[in-house]
């Protein structure tokens, strides 16, 4: 390998950070109490649940797991004022971190849910983060890793755990701090004459919102998969981060069967705010308006002069400077497709039930039917959530647009399942089309055309040294055996790229790269990960996914291009999902976007979740 190739910061993280591996005498899971919806969700029969999370030992020093750590800090003064605790209780809190392995707590699912117990807030954040992490592990077929901050921490001899600060801010905000690797949650007062669901002037802890925790930890997980998605190259990029975090948070609702059953019982279907809205307590507390959630899965952003029942917000009309509003195009397209698939399936079950009761329409759905319908809703939601997460492996390494994401979903699903069994792909294509999402470089809207198709089928070389049979794994059978093994694998890819560059091969251009000279810097291998995925028919597929980037210096600052390489079990390049580093049209769009966003190349999540961004 020559000096034309570099290794990125995140390359070795899969070996250096790993979730706890169960020992034979460990319990498989730990039970913990959480609020499944915001505590202000009035009318919910079961607002709390004791859920299973992957087990790991947690000592007496507080919640310090292998991938998450809850900070146990002194109570800030504003919280002391609100809690109005005697000094004895405050001291007890400060001297005694939560010890979830203590036998009584371990047997009772930790602390019982309570809005006035700061220790519970930490337990809840930990539990929800672990559940979302588990969703990613299942969908990706590997353990997710963190963003560049984790590599810096490891270099400094610190643990690469995502830090959770339950009371980091006295404000209506919560965000992922991508510089320090921290989830910061705010605490704030409701407006004095708030909605009837909330106590006026009462305290809202954002750590008690399942939706907000799931959304924030998803930002951190996405940053671990695609660190360049924080580079503000196009209005779609920050909007994608927001939309993806909302999608994951929304689909988490369907992992709680009692929630889904209640929605079906009360509304006859899934079109219930309980399932489709995000952050109700936060929204009500800020606005004082009852039922005003932070965001909604399918309710459209209504533009001035439009009525709420008009066509869905078109991609071409979506605001360019408001990522949350823009992300509504993506979220509503995917959720509408989900609801269509569910409704189709529910119709079949309802027809069957009517037949079984001699065609008599029942006034209330029998509980057995509700549970069957809920089961279907959960299964379909799991399928959507899985493909939404897995599709990130099929996204370009940077400058992601909504249209790219649709193509990534179609490709990811077609790779595992040739047949569109449930009609999911067709529904998704239709909903993206209805919103005029830009798919300019696609011949037509068939699945075949939408699937990525580069490099050309006749030129898909095999990379020596990266066939599955040549890789050496740790005991889990999926993580590379050692740092030296990652070095060897990345070296094999580097040698291959160097050779192609030296030969002036056409493949370099197919990968979105160019020769290293003048403004074009070296090529960086950002990540290289083995993956194993199971298709609907049970078939297990192995392969690798690599992210490669190249930087180009422009008068307006750095710009990037590169490829995501999806390799087959034999180490052959199946897809190169690229953004050309020398694409003048794309770079000029990036320059324009940078000017519009006041020249800040990386966007921060800090200012995206506060009061002013509600909508
Ligand atoms: Zn966000």
Coordinates of C-alpha atoms and ligand atoms in Angstrom, one line a residue:
X1 CA 0.0 0.0 0.0
X2 CA 1.3 3.5 -0.8
X3 CA 0.9 6.8 0.9
X4 CA -2.0 7.5 -1.5
X5 CA -4.1 5.6 1.0
X6 CA -4.9 6.4 4.6
X7 CA -6.8 4.7 7.4
X8 CA -9.6 6.7 9.0
X9 CA -10.2 7.2 12.7
X10 CA -13.1 4.8 13.0
X11 CA -11.5 1.9 11.2
X12 CA -10.4 -0.1 14.3
X13 CA -13.4 0.7 16.5
X14 CA -15.2 -2.6 15.9
X15 CA -12.2 -4.4 17.6
X16 CA -11.6 -1.8 20.3
X17 CA -15.1 -1.3 21.5
X18 CA -17.6 -4.1 21.9
X19 CA -20.8 -4.8 23.8
X20 CA -20.5 -7.2 26.7
X21 CA -20.3 -10.9 25.7
X22 CA -22.6 -13.2 27.7
X23 CA -20.9 -15.9 29.7
X24 CA -22.6 -19.3 30.1
X25 CA -23.8 -18.5 33.7
X26 CA -25.1 -15.0 32.9
X27 CA -28.8 -14.3 32.6
X28 CA -29.6 -13.5 29.0
X29 CA -31.6 -10.4 29.8
X30 CA -32.1 -7.8 32.5
X31 CA -35.6 -6.5 33.2
X32 CA -36.0 -2.7 33.8
X33 CA -39.0 -0.5 34.2
X34 CA -39.5 2.4 31.7
X35 CA -42.2 4.7 30.5
X36 CA -43.1 3.5 27.0
X37 CA -44.7 6.8 26.1
X38 CA -44.3 10.2 27.6
X39 CA -45.5 10.3 31.2
X40 CA -48.1 12.9 30.1
X41 CA -49.7 10.4 27.8
X42 CA -53.1 10.6 29.5
X43 CA -55.5 7.8 28.7
X44 CA -52.8 5.1 28.2
X45 CA -53.8 2.1 30.2
X46 CA -50.3 0.9 30.7
X47 CA -47.9 3.8 30.5
X48 CA -45.1 1.9 32.2
X49 CA -43.6 -1.5 31.3
X50 CA -40.9 -3.7 32.6
X51 CA -38.9 -4.5 29.5
X52 CA -36.1 -6.8 28.6
X53 CA -32.7 -5.4 27.7
X54 CA -29.5 -7.3 26.9
X55 CA -27.8 -8.3 30.2
X56 CA -24.4 -7.0 31.2
X57 CA -22.9 -6.7 34.7
X58 CA -23.2 -3.3 36.3
X59 CA -21.3 -2.6 39.5
X60 CA -22.0 -0.5 42.5
X61 CA -20.4 2.6 40.9
X62 CA -23.6 3.3 38.9
X63 CA -24.6 2.4 35.4
X64 CA -21.3 1.9 33.6
X65 CA -21.9 -0.6 30.8
X66 CA -19.8 -1.6 27.8
X67 CA -21.3 0.8 25.4
X68 CA -23.4 3.2 27.6
X69 CA -22.5 5.0 30.8
X70 CA -24.9 7.2 32.8
X71 CA -23.2 10.1 34.5
X72 CA -23.8 10.2 38.2
X73 CA -23.3 13.9 39.0
X74 CA -24.5 16.1 41.9
X75 CA -28.0 17.4 41.4
X76 CA -28.0 20.8 39.7
X77 CA -29.4 23.7 41.8
X78 CA -32.6 24.1 39.6
X79 CA -33.4 20.5 40.1
X80 CA -32.9 20.7 43.9
X81 CA -35.3 23.6 44.0
X82 CA -37.9 21.7 42.1
X83 CA -37.6 18.4 44.0
X84 CA -37.6 20.2 47.4
X85 CA -35.8 17.3 49.0
X86 CA -34.3 17.5 52.5
X87 CA -30.5 17.6 52.7
X88 CA -30.4 13.9 53.8
X89 CA -32.1 12.8 50.6
X90 CA -29.8 14.9 48.4
X91 CA -26.7 13.5 50.2
X92 CA -28.1 10.0 49.8
X93 CA -28.6 10.5 46.1
X94 CA -25.1 12.0 45.6
X95 CA -23.3 9.3 47.6
X96 CA -25.2 6.3 46.3
X97 CA -25.3 5.7 42.6
X98 CA -27.8 3.4 41.2
X99 CA -26.7 -0.2 41.7
X100 CA -28.9 -2.3 39.4
X101 CA -27.1 -5.5 40.3
X102 CA -28.1 -5.2 43.9
X103 CA -30.3 -8.3 44.4
X104 CA -33.5 -6.4 45.3
X105 CA -33.3 -4.1 42.4
X106 CA -32.2 -6.9 40.1
X107 CA -35.3 -8.9 41.0
X108 CA -37.8 -6.0 40.8
X109 CA -36.8 -4.5 37.4
X110 CA -34.8 -1.6 38.9
X111 CA -36.6 1.4 40.3
X112 CA -40.3 1.7 39.7
X113 CA -41.3 4.5 37.3
X114 CA -41.7 7.8 38.9
X115 CA -41.4 11.3 37.5
X116 CA -39.8 12.8 40.6
X117 CA -36.9 10.3 41.0
X118 CA -33.7 11.4 39.3
X119 CA -32.2 7.9 39.6
X120 CA -35.1 6.5 37.6
X121 CA -34.3 9.0 34.8
X122 CA -30.9 7.5 34.4
X123 CA -32.3 3.9 34.5
X124 CA -34.8 4.8 31.8
X125 CA -32.3 6.5 29.5
X126 CA -30.0 3.5 29.8
X127 CA -32.8 1.0 29.1
X128 CA -34.1 2.8 26.0
X129 CA -30.6 3.3 24.6
X130 CA -29.9 -0.4 25.1
X131 CA -33.1 -1.3 23.3
X132 CA -32.4 0.9 20.3
X133 CA -28.8 -0.4 20.2
X134 CA -30.3 -3.9 20.1
X135 CA -32.5 -2.9 17.1
X136 CA -29.4 -1.8 15.2
X137 CA -27.5 -4.9 16.1
X138 CA -30.3 -7.1 14.8
X139 CA -30.8 -5.1 11.6
X140 CA -27.1 -4.8 10.7
X141 CA -26.0 -8.3 11.6
X142 CA -23.1 -6.8 13.7
X143 CA -22.5 -4.6 16.7
X144 CA -22.7 -0.9 15.9
X145 CA -19.8 1.3 16.8
X146 CA -19.6 5.0 17.7
X147 CA -18.4 8.1 15.8
X148 CA -14.9 9.7 15.6
X149 CA -15.1 10.8 19.3
X150 CA -14.8 7.1 20.4
X151 CA -11.4 6.8 18.5
X152 CA -10.2 10.0 20.3
X153 CA -11.2 8.6 23.7
X154 CA -9.4 5.3 23.1
X155 CA -6.3 7.2 22.1
X156 CA -6.5 9.1 25.4
X157 CA -6.8 5.8 27.3
X158 CA -10.5 6.5 28.1
X159 CA -13.5 4.3 27.7
X160 CA -15.4 4.6 24.4
X161 CA -18.8 4.5 26.1
X162 CA -21.5 6.9 25.0
X163 CA -22.1 9.2 28.1
X164 CA -25.7 9.9 29.1
X165 CA -26.2 13.1 31.2
X166 CA -29.8 13.0 32.4
X167 CA -29.7 16.6 33.7
X168 CA -27.2 18.3 31.5
X169 CA -29.2 21.4 30.7
X170 CA -31.8 23.6 32.2
X171 CA -33.6 24.2 29.0
X172 CA -36.2 22.6 26.7
X173 CA -33.7 20.7 24.7
X174 CA -31.8 17.4 24.4
X175 CA -29.1 16.6 21.9
X176 CA -26.2 14.4 20.9
X177 CA -22.9 16.1 21.4
X178 CA -20.8 14.6 18.6
X179 CA -17.6 16.2 19.8
X180 CA -17.6 14.7 23.3
X181 CA -19.7 11.6 22.7
X182 CA -22.5 12.6 25.1
X183 CA -26.3 12.5 25.1
X184 CA -27.3 15.7 27.0
X185 CA -30.9 15.9 28.3
X186 CA -32.6 19.0 29.5
X187 CA -35.0 19.7 32.3
X188 CA -37.5 22.6 32.1
X189 CA -40.7 24.0 33.4
X190 CA -44.0 23.8 31.5
X191 CA -45.6 27.1 30.5
X192 CA -47.5 28.6 33.4
X193 CA -51.0 28.1 31.9
X194 CA -50.3 24.9 30.1
X195 CA -52.6 22.2 28.6
X196 CA -54.9 20.4 31.0
X197 CA -52.7 17.3 30.7
X198 CA -49.7 19.0 32.5
X199 CA -49.3 20.8 35.7
X200 CA -48.7 24.5 34.9
X201 CA -45.2 25.4 35.8
X202 CA -44.4 21.7 36.5
X203 CA -41.1 20.0 35.7
X204 CA -40.5 18.1 32.5
X205 CA -37.4 15.8 32.3
X206 CA -36.6 15.0 28.7
X207 CA -35.0 11.8 30.0
X208 CA -38.4 10.5 30.8
X209 CA -39.5 10.6 27.1
X210 CA -38.9 7.3 25.3
X211 CA -39.2 9.2 22.0
X212 CA -36.6 11.8 22.8
X213 CA -34.1 9.2 24.1
X214 CA -34.6 6.9 21.1
X215 CA -34.2 9.9 18.7
X216 CA -31.0 11.2 20.3
X217 CA -29.3 7.8 20.6
X218 CA -30.1 7.2 16.9
X219 CA -28.2 10.3 16.0
X220 CA -25.2 8.8 17.8
X221 CA -25.6 5.4 16.1
X222 CA -25.9 7.0 12.6
X223 CA -22.8 9.1 13.3
X224 CA -21.0 5.9 14.1
X225 CA -22.0 4.4 10.7
X226 CA -21.5 7.5 8.6
X227 CA -19.5 10.3 10.2
X228 CA -19.6 12.4 7.0
X229 CA -23.4 12.6 7.3
X230 CA -22.7 15.5 9.7
X231 CA -21.1 17.5 6.9
X232 CA -23.6 20.0 5.7
X233 CA -23.4 19.4 1.9
X234 CA -27.1 19.7 1.0
X235 CA -30.3 20.6 2.8
X236 CA -31.3 16.9 2.7
X237 CA -28.3 15.9 4.8
X238 CA -29.2 17.4 8.2
X239 CA -32.9 16.6 7.4
X240 CA -31.9 13.0 6.8
X241 CA -30.2 12.8 10.2
X242 CA -33.4 14.2 11.8
X243 CA -35.8 12.1 9.8
X244 CA -33.9 8.9 10.3
X245 CA -33.8 9.5 14.1
X246 CA -37.6 10.1 14.1
X247 CA -38.2 6.9 12.0
X248 CA -36.3 4.8 14.5
X249 CA -38.1 6.4 17.5
X250 CA -41.5 5.9 15.8
X251 CA -40.9 2.3 14.9
X252 CA -39.8 1.6 18.5
X253 CA -43.4 2.2 19.6
X254 CA -44.4 -1.0 17.8
X255 CA -42.1 -3.1 20.0
X256 CA -44.6 -2.7 22.8
X257 CA -47.6 -5.0 22.0
X258 CA -49.8 -3.4 24.7
X259 CA -49.5 0.0 23.1
X260 CA -50.4 -1.4 19.7
X261 CA -53.3 -3.4 21.1
X262 CA -54.6 -0.3 22.8
X263 CA -54.5 1.7 19.7
X264 CA -56.3 -1.0 17.7
X265 CA -58.9 -1.4 20.5
X266 CA -59.6 2.4 20.8
X267 CA -59.3 3.3 17.1
X268 CA -59.8 0.1 15.2
X269 CA -56.4 0.6 13.5
X270 CA -53.0 2.1 13.9
X271 CA -54.0 5.6 12.9
X272 CA -53.7 6.7 16.5
X273 CA -51.7 9.7 17.8
X274 CA -50.5 7.4 20.6
X275 CA -48.4 5.5 18.0
X276 CA -47.8 8.1 15.4
X277 CA -46.7 11.1 17.4
X278 CA -43.4 11.9 18.9
X279 CA -42.6 13.8 22.1
X280 CA -46.1 14.7 23.3
X281 CA -45.1 15.9 26.7
X282 CA -42.3 18.1 25.3
X283 CA -44.7 19.6 22.7
X284 CA -47.5 20.3 25.2
X285 CA -45.1 21.7 27.8
X286 CA -43.6 24.1 25.3
X287 CA -46.8 25.2 23.6
X288 CA -49.3 24.9 26.3
X289 CA -51.5 23.3 23.6
X290 CA -53.1 20.0 24.5
X291 CA -52.3 17.2 22.1
X292 CA -49.5 19.2 20.5
X293 CA -46.7 16.7 20.0
X294 CA -43.2 17.6 18.9
X295 CA -43.7 15.8 15.5
X296 CA -46.1 13.5 13.9
X297 CA -45.4 10.6 11.5
X298 CA -47.8 11.4 8.8
X299 CA -49.5 14.7 9.7
X300 CA -48.2 17.0 7.0
X301 CA -46.3 20.2 7.4
X302 CA -48.8 22.7 6.1
X303 CA -47.4 25.6 4.1
X304 CA -49.0 29.0 4.1
X305 CA -52.0 29.1 1.7
X306 CA -52.4 25.3 1.8
X307 CA -55.1 23.3 3.6
X308 CA -54.2 20.4 5.8
X309 CA -55.9 17.9 3.5
X310 CA -54.1 18.8 0.4
X311 CA -51.4 16.7 -1.3
X312 CA -48.6 15.6 0.9
X313 CA -45.8 18.1 1.2
X314 CA -43.7 17.9 -1.9
X315 CA -40.0 17.5 -1.8
X316 CA -39.7 20.4 -4.2
X317 CA -41.6 22.7 -1.7
X318 CA -39.9 21.5 1.4
X319 CA -38.2 24.2 3.4
X320 CA -34.4 24.1 2.9
X321 CA -33.3 25.6 6.2
X322 CA -35.5 23.7 8.6
X323 CA -34.3 20.2 8.8
X324 CA -37.2 19.0 11.0
X325 CA -39.8 20.2 8.6
X326 CA -37.9 19.0 5.6
X327 CA -37.5 15.6 7.2
X328 CA -41.3 15.3 7.3
X329 CA -41.2 14.4 3.6
X330 CA -39.1 11.4 4.3
X331 CA -40.8 10.3 7.5
X332 CA -44.3 10.6 6.1
X333 CA -43.4 8.8 2.9
X334 CA -42.0 5.8 4.8
X335 CA -44.8 5.8 7.4
X336 CA -47.6 6.1 4.9
X337 CA -46.1 3.0 3.1
X338 CA -46.0 1.2 6.4
X339 CA -49.7 2.0 7.2
X340 CA -50.7 0.9 3.7
X341 CA -49.1 -2.5 4.1
X342 CA -50.6 -3.0 7.6
X343 CA -54.1 -2.0 6.4
X344 CA -53.9 -4.4 3.5
X345 CA -53.0 -7.2 5.9
X346 CA -55.6 -6.1 8.5
X347 CA -58.3 -6.2 5.9
X348 CA -57.6 -9.8 5.2
X349 CA -57.7 -10.7 8.9
X350 CA -60.9 -8.7 9.4
X351 CA -62.6 -10.4 6.4
X352 CA -61.6 -13.8 7.8
X353 CA -63.0 -12.9 11.2
X354 CA -66.3 -11.7 9.7
X355 CA -66.6 -15.0 7.8
X356 CA -66.0 -16.9 11.0
X357 CA -68.8 -15.0 12.7
X358 CA -71.2 -15.8 9.8
X359 CA -70.7 -12.4 8.2
X360 CA -72.0 -10.5 11.3
X361 CA -70.1 -7.3 11.7
X362 CA -69.0 -7.2 15.3
X363 CA -69.3 -3.9 17.2
X364 CA -66.1 -4.4 19.2
X365 CA -63.2 -6.4 18.0
X366 CA -62.7 -9.5 20.1
X367 CA -59.5 -9.5 22.1
X368 CA -58.1 -12.5 20.1
X369 CA -58.5 -10.5 16.9
X370 CA -56.9 -7.4 18.4
X371 CA -53.9 -9.4 19.4
X372 CA -53.6 -11.0 16.0
X373 CA -53.8 -7.5 14.3
X374 CA -51.3 -6.1 16.8
X375 CA -49.0 -9.0 16.1
X376 CA -49.2 -8.3 12.3
X377 CA -48.6 -4.5 13.0
X378 CA -45.5 -5.4 15.1
X379 CA -44.1 -7.9 12.5
X380 CA -44.5 -5.4 9.6
X381 CA -43.0 -2.6 11.7
X382 CA -40.0 -4.8 12.6
X383 CA -39.5 -5.4 8.9
X384 CA -39.6 -1.7 8.1
X385 CA -37.3 -0.8 11.0
X386 CA -34.8 -3.5 9.9
X387 CA -34.6 -2.4 6.3
X388 CA -34.5 1.4 7.3
X389 CA -31.4 0.7 9.4
X390 CA -29.8 -1.9 7.1
X391 CA -30.2 0.6 4.2
X392 CA -27.6 2.8 5.8
X393 CA -25.0 0.3 4.7
X394 CA -26.2 0.9 1.1
X395 CA -26.1 4.7 1.3
X396 CA -23.2 6.7 -0.1
X397 CA -20.6 7.6 2.5
X398 CA -21.5 11.3 2.3
X399 CA -23.9 13.9 0.9
X400 CA -26.9 11.6 1.3
X401 CA -30.2 12.7 -0.4
X402 CA -33.7 11.4 0.2
X403 CA -33.7 9.8 -3.2
X404 CA -30.4 7.9 -2.4
X405 CA -32.1 6.6 0.7
X406 CA -35.0 5.1 -1.3
X407 CA -32.5 3.4 -3.6
X408 CA -30.5 2.2 -0.6
X409 CA -33.7 0.6 0.9
X410 CA -34.7 -1.0 -2.4
X411 CA -31.2 -2.4 -2.9
X412 CA -30.8 -3.6 0.7
X413 CA -34.1 -5.4 0.6
X414 CA -33.6 -6.9 -2.9
X415 CA -30.3 -8.2 -1.8
X416 CA -31.9 -10.4 0.9
X417 CA -35.3 -11.0 -0.6
X418 CA -35.8 -11.2 -4.4
X419 CA -39.6 -11.2 -4.0
X420 CA -41.3 -8.1 -2.7
X421 CA -43.4 -10.4 -0.5
X422 CA -45.5 -7.9 1.5
X423 CA -45.5 -5.2 -1.2
X424 CA -43.3 -3.0 0.9
X425 CA -41.0 -1.9 -1.9
X426 CA -43.8 -1.0 -4.2
X427 CA -45.6 1.1 -1.5
X428 CA -42.3 2.9 -0.7
X429 CA -41.6 3.8 -4.3
X430 CA -45.2 5.0 -4.7
X431 CA -45.0 7.2 -1.6
X432 CA -41.6 8.7 -2.5
X433 CA -43.0 9.4 -6.0
X434 CA -46.2 11.1 -4.6
X435 CA -43.9 13.5 -2.8
X436 CA -41.8 14.2 -5.9
X437 CA -38.6 13.1 -4.2
X438 CA -35.7 13.8 -6.6
X439 CA -34.7 10.6 -8.5
X440 CA -33.1 12.3 -11.5
X441 CA -30.5 9.7 -12.5
X442 CA -33.0 6.8 -12.6
X443 CA -34.4 5.5 -15.9
X444 CA -37.8 4.6 -14.5
X445 CA -39.4 3.7 -11.2
X446 CA -39.1 -0.1 -11.4
X447 CA -37.3 -1.8 -8.6
X448 CA -34.7 -2.9 -11.0
X449 CA -33.8 0.7 -12.1
X450 CA -33.9 1.9 -8.5
X451 CA -31.4 -0.7 -7.3
X452 CA -27.8 0.6 -7.4
X453 CA -26.1 -0.6 -10.4
X454 CA -22.5 0.4 -10.3
X455 CA -19.9 -0.6 -11.1
X456 CA -21.1 -2.1 -14.4
X457 CA -21.9 -5.8 -14.1
X458 CA -19.1 -6.8 -16.5
X459 CA -16.5 -5.0 -14.3
X460 CA -16.9 -6.2 -10.8
X461 CA -13.5 -7.3 -9.7
X462 CA -12.7 -9.4 -6.7
X463 CA -10.5 -7.8 -4.1
X464 CA -7.7 -10.3 -3.1
X465 CA -7.6 -11.1 0.6
X466 CA -11.2 -10.1 1.3
X467 CA -13.1 -13.3 0.6
X468 CA -15.0 -14.4 3.7
X469 CA -13.0 -17.6 3.9
X470 CA -9.8 -15.5 4.3
X471 CA -11.0 -13.4 7.2
X472 CA -10.2 -14.2 10.8
X473 CA -12.8 -13.5 13.4
X474 CA -13.0 -13.2 17.2
X475 CA -15.2 -15.7 19.1
X476 CA -18.4 -14.0 18.1
X477 CA -17.7 -15.0 14.5
X478 CA -18.4 -11.5 13.2
X479 CA -15.8 -9.1 14.7
X480 CA -12.3 -9.1 13.2
X481 CA -10.0 -11.0 15.4
X482 CA -7.6 -8.2 16.3
X483 CA -6.3 -4.8 15.3
X484 CA -3.6 -6.5 13.2
X485 CA -6.4 -8.4 11.4
X486 CA -8.2 -5.1 10.6
X487 CA -4.9 -3.7 9.4
X488 CA -4.4 -6.6 7.1
X489 CA -7.9 -6.4 5.7
X490 CA -7.8 -2.7 5.2
X491 CA -4.3 -3.1 3.8
X492 CA -5.7 -5.6 1.2
X493 CA -8.3 -3.0 0.1
X494 CA -5.6 -0.3 0.1
X495 CA -3.3 -2.4 -2.1
X496 CA -6.1 -3.0 -4.5
X497 CA -7.0 0.8 -4.7
X498 CA -3.3 1.7 -5.1
X499 CA -2.9 -0.7 -7.9
X500 CA -6.0 0.7 -9.7
X501 CA -4.7 4.2 -9.2
X502 CA -1.3 3.3 -10.6
X503 CA -2.8 1.6 -13.6
X504 CA -5.0 4.6 -14.3
X505 CA -7.9 2.2 -14.3
X506 CA -11.5 3.1 -15.2
X507 CA -12.6 1.5 -12.0
X508 CA -11.2 4.5 -10.0
X509 CA -13.7 6.7 -11.6
X510 CA -16.4 4.1 -11.1
X511 CA -15.7 4.4 -7.4
X512 CA -16.2 8.2 -7.5
X513 CA -12.4 8.8 -6.9
X514 CA -9.7 10.4 -8.9
X515 CA -5.9 10.4 -9.1
X516 CA -4.1 12.0 -6.2
X517 CA -2.7 15.3 -7.4
X518 CA -3.2 19.1 -7.0
X519 CA -6.4 19.6 -5.1
X520 CA -7.2 16.0 -4.6
X521 CA -5.8 14.4 -1.5
X522 CA -5.2 10.8 -0.4
X523 CA -8.0 8.2 -0.2
X524 CA -9.2 7.3 3.3
X525 CA -10.5 3.9 4.2
X526 CA -13.1 5.1 6.8
X527 CA -14.5 1.7 7.8
X528 CA -14.5 -1.9 6.7
X529 CA -17.0 -4.2 8.3
X530 CA -18.0 -7.9 7.9
X531 CA -21.7 -8.4 7.9
X532 CA -24.0 -11.4 8.1
X533 CA -27.7 -11.0 7.3
X534 CA -30.6 -13.4 7.3
X535 CA -33.2 -13.3 4.5
X536 CA -36.9 -13.9 5.1
X537 CA -36.5 -17.4 3.8
X538 CA -33.8 -18.1 6.5
X539 CA -30.8 -17.9 4.1
X540 CA -27.7 -16.4 5.7
X541 CA -25.7 -14.0 3.6
X542 CA -22.1 -12.9 4.3
X543 CA -20.2 -10.0 3.0
X544 CA -18.3 -6.8 3.8
X545 CA -19.1 -3.1 3.6
X546 CA -16.4 -0.5 3.2
X547 CA -16.6 3.3 3.3
X548 CA -14.0 5.1 1.2
X549 CA -13.6 8.9 1.0
X550 CA -11.4 11.4 -0.8
X551 CA -11.0 15.1 0.0
X552 CA -10.7 17.9 -2.5
X553 CA -9.5 21.4 -1.5
X554 CA -11.7 24.1 -3.0
X555 CA -11.5 27.9 -2.5
X556 CA -14.5 27.5 -0.2
X557 CA -13.0 24.8 2.0
X558 CA -12.8 21.0 1.8
X559 CA -15.2 19.0 -0.2
X560 CA -15.5 15.2 -0.2
X561 CA -16.4 12.3 -2.5
X562 CA -16.1 8.6 -2.3
X563 CA -17.9 5.3 -2.3
X564 CA -19.6 2.7 -0.1
X565 CA -18.3 -0.7 -1.4
X566 CA -20.6 -3.7 -0.8
X567 CA -18.6 -6.9 -1.2
X568 CA -19.9 -10.4 -1.7
X569 CA -18.8 -13.4 0.3
X570 CA -16.1 -13.9 -2.3
X571 CA -14.8 -10.4 -1.9
X572 CA -16.2 -9.2 -5.2
X573 CA -17.4 -5.6 -5.5
X574 CA -21.2 -6.0 -5.8
X575 CA -22.0 -2.3 -5.5
X576 CA -20.0 0.9 -5.4
X577 CA -22.5 3.6 -4.2
X578 CA -20.6 6.7 -5.0
X579 CA -20.6 10.5 -4.9
X580 CA -17.9 11.6 -7.3
X581 CA -15.2 13.8 -5.7
X582 CA -14.8 15.6 -9.1
X583 CA -18.5 16.2 -9.8
X584 CA -18.5 19.9 -10.4
X585 CA -22.3 20.2 -10.2
X586 CA -22.4 18.5 -6.8
X587 CA -19.5 20.5 -5.4
X588 CA -21.1 23.8 -6.5
X589 CA -24.4 22.7 -4.8
X590 CA -22.3 22.1 -1.7
X591 CA -20.7 25.6 -1.9
X592 CA -24.1 27.2 -2.2
X593 CA -25.4 25.2 0.7
X594 CA -22.3 26.2 2.8
X595 CA -22.9 29.9 2.0
X596 CA -26.6 29.5 3.0
X597 CA -25.7 27.9 6.2
X598 CA -23.2 30.6 7.0
X599 CA -20.1 28.6 6.2
X600 CA -20.3 26.0 8.9
X601 CA -19.3 22.7 7.3
X602 CA -20.4 20.5 10.2
X603 CA -23.8 20.9 11.6
X604 CA -24.4 20.6 15.3
X605 CA -27.4 18.9 16.8
X606 CA -27.4 21.4 19.7
X607 CA -29.5 24.1 18.1
X608 CA -31.7 21.7 16.2
X609 CA -33.8 20.4 19.0
X610 CA -34.6 23.5 21.0
X611 CA -37.8 25.5 21.4
X612 CA -37.4 27.3 18.1
X613 CA -37.2 24.2 16.1
X614 CA -40.4 22.7 17.3
X615 CA -42.6 21.7 14.5
Ligands
LIG1 ZN1 -32.5 15.3 16.2

